[in-house]
Amino acid sequence: KGFVSYYLHNKLKYYSAESPKKFVYYLEDKLFAAKNILPELMLLAQSDANRPKIHFFEGIEGVKTVFQETLESKGEILGYTDLKLLQEIFPAFLEYYFDQIVEKNIKTRLLSPNSEESLKFRDKYYKTEKAKELVEILFINPKEFVFKNQLLIYENKLAMISLTQEELIGVLIESETIADLTTPQFYRLYYKG
């Protein structure tokens, strides 16, 4: 790169640093080249803007990341889940998560199979009367609907979380089309009750 030069004397190589200005010239050249290709890179980035973005997460920490992402919602969160399984897998984390949901004033509607544990969910995680107004849960027949995962729909996103210890994964899809496809199905089931 021209930062160091050398000469031979008695079969030995002697190295000498060149002027520090060469380093600056080298970086200026790289910056010039980067600025020249920037318009093309911007076009490539814009062409990806209309494609769905898919993020995959593994393990307990990865799944928590998907939950954390939902806390950025500016609107209502709709969800299919098994509240019993959810509490078994993430007992400590749920305290934090639902405290954040309440603090951020995020309205949530959930569908869950009916169980003794799921019936206690609202009182356990939404502790005040004001907090309880933020959540609606429709309990459904556990024999008819078995959920081993959780789907959360919000804004233009669909979050899918596995609720089994053997396969702890989370997938987050950012796509208006997919979110729009899933939302009517949720409402149909929710209001059909």
PDB file of C-alpha atoms in Angstrom:
ATOM      1  CA  LYS A   1       0.000   0.000   0.000  1.00  0.00           C
ATOM      2  CA  GLY A   2       3.051   2.228  -0.045  1.00  0.00           C
ATOM      3  CA  PHE A   3       3.228   3.067   3.673  1.00  0.00           C
ATOM      4  CA  VAL A   4       6.625   1.403   4.075  1.00  0.00           C
ATOM      5  CA  SER A   5       9.586   1.208   1.711  1.00  0.00           C
ATOM      6  CA  TYR A   6      12.752  -0.904   1.930  1.00  0.00           C
ATOM      7  CA  TYR A   7      16.206  -1.200   0.438  1.00  0.00           C
ATOM      8  CA  LEU A   8      18.784  -3.986   0.348  1.00  0.00           C
ATOM      9  CA  HIS A   9      22.266  -3.564   1.808  1.00  0.00           C
ATOM     10  CA  ASN A  10      24.665  -6.497   2.320  1.00  0.00           C
ATOM     11  CA  LYS A  11      21.843  -8.987   1.702  1.00  0.00           C
ATOM     12  CA  LEU A  12      19.698  -7.413   4.461  1.00  0.00           C
ATOM     13  CA  LYS A  13      16.383  -5.597   3.993  1.00  0.00           C
ATOM     14  CA  TYR A  14      16.108  -2.222   5.706  1.00  0.00           C
ATOM     15  CA  TYR A  15      12.590  -0.840   6.151  1.00  0.00           C
ATOM     16  CA  SER A  16      11.634   2.804   6.350  1.00  0.00           C
ATOM     17  CA  ALA A  17       8.223   4.384   7.027  1.00  0.00           C
ATOM     18  CA  GLU A  18       6.968   6.727   4.350  1.00  0.00           C
ATOM     19  CA  SER A  19       5.415  10.102   5.077  1.00  0.00           C
ATOM     20  CA  PRO A  20       2.203   9.914   7.147  1.00  0.00           C
ATOM     21  CA  LYS A  21       0.557  11.938   4.376  1.00  0.00           C
ATOM     22  CA  LYS A  22       0.530   8.743   2.259  1.00  0.00           C
ATOM     23  CA  PHE A  23      -1.833   7.186   4.803  1.00  0.00           C
ATOM     24  CA  VAL A  24      -4.222  10.149   4.478  1.00  0.00           C
ATOM     25  CA  TYR A  25      -4.042  10.022   0.654  1.00  0.00           C
ATOM     26  CA  TYR A  26      -4.798   6.298   0.766  1.00  0.00           C
ATOM     27  CA  LEU A  27      -7.898   6.831   2.952  1.00  0.00           C
ATOM     28  CA  GLU A  28      -9.070   9.762   0.818  1.00  0.00           C
ATOM     29  CA  ASP A  29      -8.850   7.520  -2.244  1.00  0.00           C
ATOM     30  CA  LYS A  30     -10.963   4.837  -0.514  1.00  0.00           C
ATOM     31  CA  LEU A  31     -13.514   7.461   0.561  1.00  0.00           C
ATOM     32  CA  PHE A  32     -13.722   8.780  -3.011  1.00  0.00           C
ATOM     33  CA  ALA A  33     -14.358   5.242  -4.316  1.00  0.00           C
ATOM     34  CA  ALA A  34     -17.031   4.633  -1.655  1.00  0.00           C
ATOM     35  CA  LYS A  35     -18.819   7.895  -2.495  1.00  0.00           C
ATOM     36  CA  ASN A  36     -18.845   6.910  -6.176  1.00  0.00           C
ATOM     37  CA  ILE A  37     -20.660   3.610  -5.540  1.00  0.00           C
ATOM     38  CA  LEU A  38     -23.014   5.018  -2.872  1.00  0.00           C
ATOM     39  CA  PRO A  39     -25.869   5.813  -5.336  1.00  0.00           C
ATOM     40  CA  GLU A  40     -25.848   2.207  -6.587  1.00  0.00           C
ATOM     41  CA  LEU A  41     -25.871   0.844  -3.033  1.00  0.00           C
ATOM     42  CA  MET A  42     -28.803   3.122  -2.137  1.00  0.00           C
ATOM     43  CA  LEU A  43     -30.788   1.768  -5.096  1.00  0.00           C
ATOM     44  CA  LEU A  44     -30.135  -1.797  -3.933  1.00  0.00           C
ATOM     45  CA  ALA A  45     -31.276  -0.949  -0.401  1.00  0.00           C
ATOM     46  CA  GLN A  46     -34.477   0.647  -1.726  1.00  0.00           C
ATOM     47  CA  SER A  47     -35.296  -2.377  -3.885  1.00  0.00           C
ATOM     48  CA  ASP A  48     -35.255  -4.513  -0.710  1.00  0.00           C
ATOM     49  CA  ALA A  49     -37.653  -2.117   1.034  1.00  0.00           C
ATOM     50  CA  ASN A  50     -40.729  -3.826  -0.463  1.00  0.00           C
ATOM     51  CA  ARG A  51     -39.612  -7.342   0.449  1.00  0.00           C
ATOM     52  CA  PRO A  52     -40.547  -8.920   3.774  1.00  0.00           C
ATOM     53  CA  LYS A  53     -37.825  -8.879   6.397  1.00  0.00           C
ATOM     54  CA  ILE A  54     -37.452 -12.134   8.308  1.00  0.00           C
ATOM     55  CA  HIS A  55     -35.461 -12.430  11.527  1.00  0.00           C
ATOM     56  CA  PHE A  56     -34.765 -15.802  13.156  1.00  0.00           C
ATOM     57  CA  PHE A  57     -33.830 -16.218  16.839  1.00  0.00           C
ATOM     58  CA  GLU A  58     -32.814 -19.325  18.801  1.00  0.00           C
ATOM     59  CA  GLY A  59     -32.782 -20.251  22.477  1.00  0.00           C
ATOM     60  CA  ILE A  60     -34.292 -18.548  25.474  1.00  0.00           C
ATOM     61  CA  GLU A  61     -32.393 -15.295  24.890  1.00  0.00           C
ATOM     62  CA  GLY A  62     -33.414 -15.216  21.251  1.00  0.00           C
ATOM     63  CA  VAL A  63     -37.069 -15.700  22.138  1.00  0.00           C
ATOM     64  CA  LYS A  64     -36.816 -12.922  24.734  1.00  0.00           C
ATOM     65  CA  THR A  65     -35.493 -10.686  21.946  1.00  0.00           C
ATOM     66  CA  VAL A  66     -38.686 -11.303  19.962  1.00  0.00           C
ATOM     67  CA  PHE A  67     -40.781 -10.392  23.015  1.00  0.00           C
ATOM     68  CA  GLN A  68     -38.673  -7.259  23.528  1.00  0.00           C
ATOM     69  CA  GLU A  69     -39.361  -6.226  19.928  1.00  0.00           C
ATOM     70  CA  THR A  70     -43.124  -6.238  20.596  1.00  0.00           C
ATOM     71  CA  LEU A  71     -42.591  -3.598  23.295  1.00  0.00           C
ATOM     72  CA  GLU A  72     -41.873  -1.116  20.498  1.00  0.00           C
ATOM     73  CA  SER A  73     -45.455  -1.424  19.237  1.00  0.00           C
ATOM     74  CA  LYS A  74     -47.256   1.882  18.807  1.00  0.00           C
ATOM     75  CA  GLY A  75     -50.626   0.155  18.613  1.00  0.00           C
ATOM     76  CA  GLU A  76     -52.556  -2.859  19.767  1.00  0.00           C
ATOM     77  CA  ILE A  77     -51.028  -6.346  19.987  1.00  0.00           C
ATOM     78  CA  LEU A  78     -53.183  -9.307  18.955  1.00  0.00           C
ATOM     79  CA  GLY A  79     -52.094 -12.769  19.986  1.00  0.00           C
ATOM     80  CA  TYR A  80     -52.732 -16.506  19.915  1.00  0.00           C
ATOM     81  CA  THR A  81     -51.017 -18.233  22.828  1.00  0.00           C
ATOM     82  CA  ASP A  82     -51.250 -20.858  25.532  1.00  0.00           C
ATOM     83  CA  LEU A  83     -50.983 -18.826  28.716  1.00  0.00           C
ATOM     84  CA  LYS A  84     -50.264 -21.942  30.771  1.00  0.00           C
ATOM     85  CA  LEU A  85     -47.254 -22.937  28.623  1.00  0.00           C
ATOM     86  CA  LEU A  86     -46.090 -19.339  28.451  1.00  0.00           C
ATOM     87  CA  GLN A  87     -45.913 -19.128  32.253  1.00  0.00           C
ATOM     88  CA  GLU A  88     -44.105 -22.457  32.518  1.00  0.00           C
ATOM     89  CA  ILE A  89     -41.329 -21.466  30.118  1.00  0.00           C
ATOM     90  CA  PHE A  90     -40.787 -17.786  30.998  1.00  0.00           C
ATOM     91  CA  PRO A  91     -41.934 -17.314  34.627  1.00  0.00           C
ATOM     92  CA  ALA A  92     -39.434 -14.620  35.698  1.00  0.00           C
ATOM     93  CA  PHE A  93     -39.229 -12.858  32.341  1.00  0.00           C
ATOM     94  CA  LEU A  94     -43.016 -12.442  32.111  1.00  0.00           C
ATOM     95  CA  GLU A  95     -43.034 -10.239  35.229  1.00  0.00           C
ATOM     96  CA  TYR A  96     -40.672  -7.816  33.510  1.00  0.00           C
ATOM     97  CA  TYR A  97     -42.372  -8.100  30.116  1.00  0.00           C
ATOM     98  CA  PHE A  98     -45.901  -7.368  31.321  1.00  0.00           C
ATOM     99  CA  ASP A  99     -44.684  -4.571  33.598  1.00  0.00           C
ATOM    100  CA  GLN A 100     -43.294  -3.001  30.413  1.00  0.00           C
ATOM    101  CA  ILE A 101     -46.554  -3.633  28.503  1.00  0.00           C
ATOM    102  CA  VAL A 102     -48.456  -1.829  31.271  1.00  0.00           C
ATOM    103  CA  GLU A 103     -45.902   0.969  31.576  1.00  0.00           C
ATOM    104  CA  LYS A 104     -46.007   1.577  27.804  1.00  0.00           C
ATOM    105  CA  ASN A 105     -49.817   1.398  27.868  1.00  0.00           C
ATOM    106  CA  ILE A 106     -50.003  -1.230  25.107  1.00  0.00           C
ATOM    107  CA  LYS A 107     -53.461  -2.695  24.553  1.00  0.00           C
ATOM    108  CA  THR A 108     -53.384  -6.486  24.138  1.00  0.00           C
ATOM    109  CA  ARG A 109     -56.000  -9.008  22.995  1.00  0.00           C
ATOM    110  CA  LEU A 110     -55.209 -12.673  23.412  1.00  0.00           C
ATOM    111  CA  LEU A 111     -56.765 -16.017  22.526  1.00  0.00           C
ATOM    112  CA  SER A 112     -55.760 -18.863  24.837  1.00  0.00           C
ATOM    113  CA  PRO A 113     -56.930 -22.355  25.687  1.00  0.00           C
ATOM    114  CA  ASN A 114     -58.796 -22.360  28.971  1.00  0.00           C
ATOM    115  CA  SER A 115     -56.930 -23.770  31.985  1.00  0.00           C
ATOM    116  CA  GLU A 116     -56.675 -23.102  35.694  1.00  0.00           C
ATOM    117  CA  GLU A 117     -53.334 -21.314  35.199  1.00  0.00           C
ATOM    118  CA  SER A 118     -54.528 -19.223  32.277  1.00  0.00           C
ATOM    119  CA  LEU A 119     -57.552 -18.018  34.252  1.00  0.00           C
ATOM    120  CA  LYS A 120     -55.183 -16.546  36.870  1.00  0.00           C
ATOM    121  CA  PHE A 121     -52.973 -14.874  34.247  1.00  0.00           C
ATOM    122  CA  ARG A 122     -54.711 -11.495  34.136  1.00  0.00           C
ATOM    123  CA  ASP A 123     -54.648 -10.994  37.903  1.00  0.00           C
ATOM    124  CA  LYS A 124     -51.043 -12.174  38.162  1.00  0.00           C
ATOM    125  CA  TYR A 125     -49.512  -9.910  35.494  1.00  0.00           C
ATOM    126  CA  TYR A 126     -51.963  -7.002  35.260  1.00  0.00           C
ATOM    127  CA  LYS A 127     -52.032  -6.035  38.920  1.00  0.00           C
ATOM    128  CA  THR A 128     -54.119  -2.844  39.006  1.00  0.00           C
ATOM    129  CA  GLU A 129     -57.607  -2.152  37.690  1.00  0.00           C
ATOM    130  CA  LYS A 130     -56.171   0.361  35.222  1.00  0.00           C
ATOM    131  CA  ALA A 131     -53.690  -2.270  33.979  1.00  0.00           C
ATOM    132  CA  LYS A 132     -56.494  -4.854  33.610  1.00  0.00           C
ATOM    133  CA  GLU A 133     -58.209  -2.497  31.140  1.00  0.00           C
ATOM    134  CA  LEU A 134     -55.217  -2.981  28.801  1.00  0.00           C
ATOM    135  CA  VAL A 135     -55.803  -6.708  28.262  1.00  0.00           C
ATOM    136  CA  GLU A 136     -58.660  -8.777  26.883  1.00  0.00           C
ATOM    137  CA  ILE A 137     -58.400 -12.555  26.915  1.00  0.00           C
ATOM    138  CA  LEU A 138     -60.799 -14.867  25.171  1.00  0.00           C
ATOM    139  CA  PHE A 139     -60.533 -18.371  26.587  1.00  0.00           C
ATOM    140  CA  ILE A 140     -61.240 -21.104  24.099  1.00  0.00           C
ATOM    141  CA  ASN A 141     -61.809 -24.839  24.298  1.00  0.00           C
ATOM    142  CA  PRO A 142     -58.427 -26.527  24.934  1.00  0.00           C
ATOM    143  CA  LYS A 143     -59.585 -29.717  23.208  1.00  0.00           C
ATOM    144  CA  GLU A 144     -60.560 -27.872  20.064  1.00  0.00           C
ATOM    145  CA  PHE A 145     -57.575 -25.476  19.943  1.00  0.00           C
ATOM    146  CA  VAL A 146     -54.110 -26.633  20.967  1.00  0.00           C
ATOM    147  CA  PHE A 147     -51.391 -23.967  20.765  1.00  0.00           C
ATOM    148  CA  LYS A 148     -47.753 -24.959  21.175  1.00  0.00           C
ATOM    149  CA  ASN A 149     -46.616 -21.589  19.968  1.00  0.00           C
ATOM    150  CA  GLN A 150     -47.449 -17.952  20.291  1.00  0.00           C
ATOM    151  CA  LEU A 151     -48.352 -15.614  17.452  1.00  0.00           C
ATOM    152  CA  LEU A 152     -48.297 -11.885  18.067  1.00  0.00           C
ATOM    153  CA  ILE A 153     -49.587  -9.506  15.412  1.00  0.00           C
ATOM    154  CA  TYR A 154     -48.815  -5.792  15.675  1.00  0.00           C
ATOM    155  CA  GLU A 155     -48.258  -2.960  13.241  1.00  0.00           C
ATOM    156  CA  ASN A 156     -46.800  -4.614  10.108  1.00  0.00           C
ATOM    157  CA  LYS A 157     -45.214  -7.489  12.039  1.00  0.00           C
ATOM    158  CA  LEU A 158     -45.935 -11.090  12.881  1.00  0.00           C
ATOM    159  CA  ALA A 159     -43.941 -12.650  15.732  1.00  0.00           C
ATOM    160  CA  MET A 160     -43.986 -16.441  16.083  1.00  0.00           C
ATOM    161  CA  ILE A 161     -42.574 -18.001  19.226  1.00  0.00           C
ATOM    162  CA  SER A 162     -42.269 -21.704  19.992  1.00  0.00           C
ATOM    163  CA  LEU A 163     -43.584 -22.648  23.434  1.00  0.00           C
ATOM    164  CA  THR A 164     -41.761 -25.953  23.796  1.00  0.00           C
ATOM    165  CA  GLN A 165     -38.486 -26.433  25.682  1.00  0.00           C
ATOM    166  CA  GLU A 166     -37.221 -28.755  22.920  1.00  0.00           C
ATOM    167  CA  GLU A 167     -37.571 -26.099  20.216  1.00  0.00           C
ATOM    168  CA  LEU A 168     -37.169 -22.618  21.618  1.00  0.00           C
ATOM    169  CA  ILE A 169     -37.196 -20.416  18.532  1.00  0.00           C
ATOM    170  CA  GLY A 170     -38.644 -17.104  17.525  1.00  0.00           C
ATOM    171  CA  VAL A 171     -39.330 -15.703  14.068  1.00  0.00           C
ATOM    172  CA  LEU A 172     -40.180 -12.099  13.381  1.00  0.00           C
ATOM    173  CA  ILE A 173     -41.627 -11.218   9.984  1.00  0.00           C
ATOM    174  CA  GLU A 174     -41.989  -7.590   8.938  1.00  0.00           C
ATOM    175  CA  SER A 175     -44.558  -7.531   6.149  1.00  0.00           C
ATOM    176  CA  GLU A 176     -47.737  -5.516   5.770  1.00  0.00           C
ATOM    177  CA  THR A 177     -49.233  -8.251   3.592  1.00  0.00           C
ATOM    178  CA  ILE A 178     -48.604 -11.067   6.066  1.00  0.00           C
ATOM    179  CA  ALA A 179     -49.794  -8.993   9.044  1.00  0.00           C
ATOM    180  CA  ASP A 180     -52.953  -8.045   7.101  1.00  0.00           C
ATOM    181  CA  LEU A 181     -53.570 -11.694   6.210  1.00  0.00           C
ATOM    182  CA  THR A 182     -53.304 -12.871   9.827  1.00  0.00           C
ATOM    183  CA  THR A 183     -55.287 -10.081  11.533  1.00  0.00           C
ATOM    184  CA  PRO A 184     -58.762 -10.880  10.065  1.00  0.00           C
ATOM    185  CA  GLN A 185     -58.370 -14.534  11.067  1.00  0.00           C
ATOM    186  CA  PHE A 186     -57.652 -13.431  14.623  1.00  0.00           C
ATOM    187  CA  TYR A 187     -60.752 -11.206  14.760  1.00  0.00           C
ATOM    188  CA  ARG A 188     -62.953 -13.880  13.203  1.00  0.00           C
ATOM    189  CA  LEU A 189     -61.982 -16.370  15.881  1.00  0.00           C
ATOM    190  CA  TYR A 190     -61.976 -13.730  18.650  1.00  0.00           C
ATOM    191  CA  TYR A 191     -65.490 -12.482  18.048  1.00  0.00           C
ATOM    192  CA  LYS A 192     -66.860 -15.896  17.137  1.00  0.00           C
ATOM    193  CA  GLY A 193     -65.756 -16.934  20.641  1.00  0.00           C
TER     194      GLY A 193
END
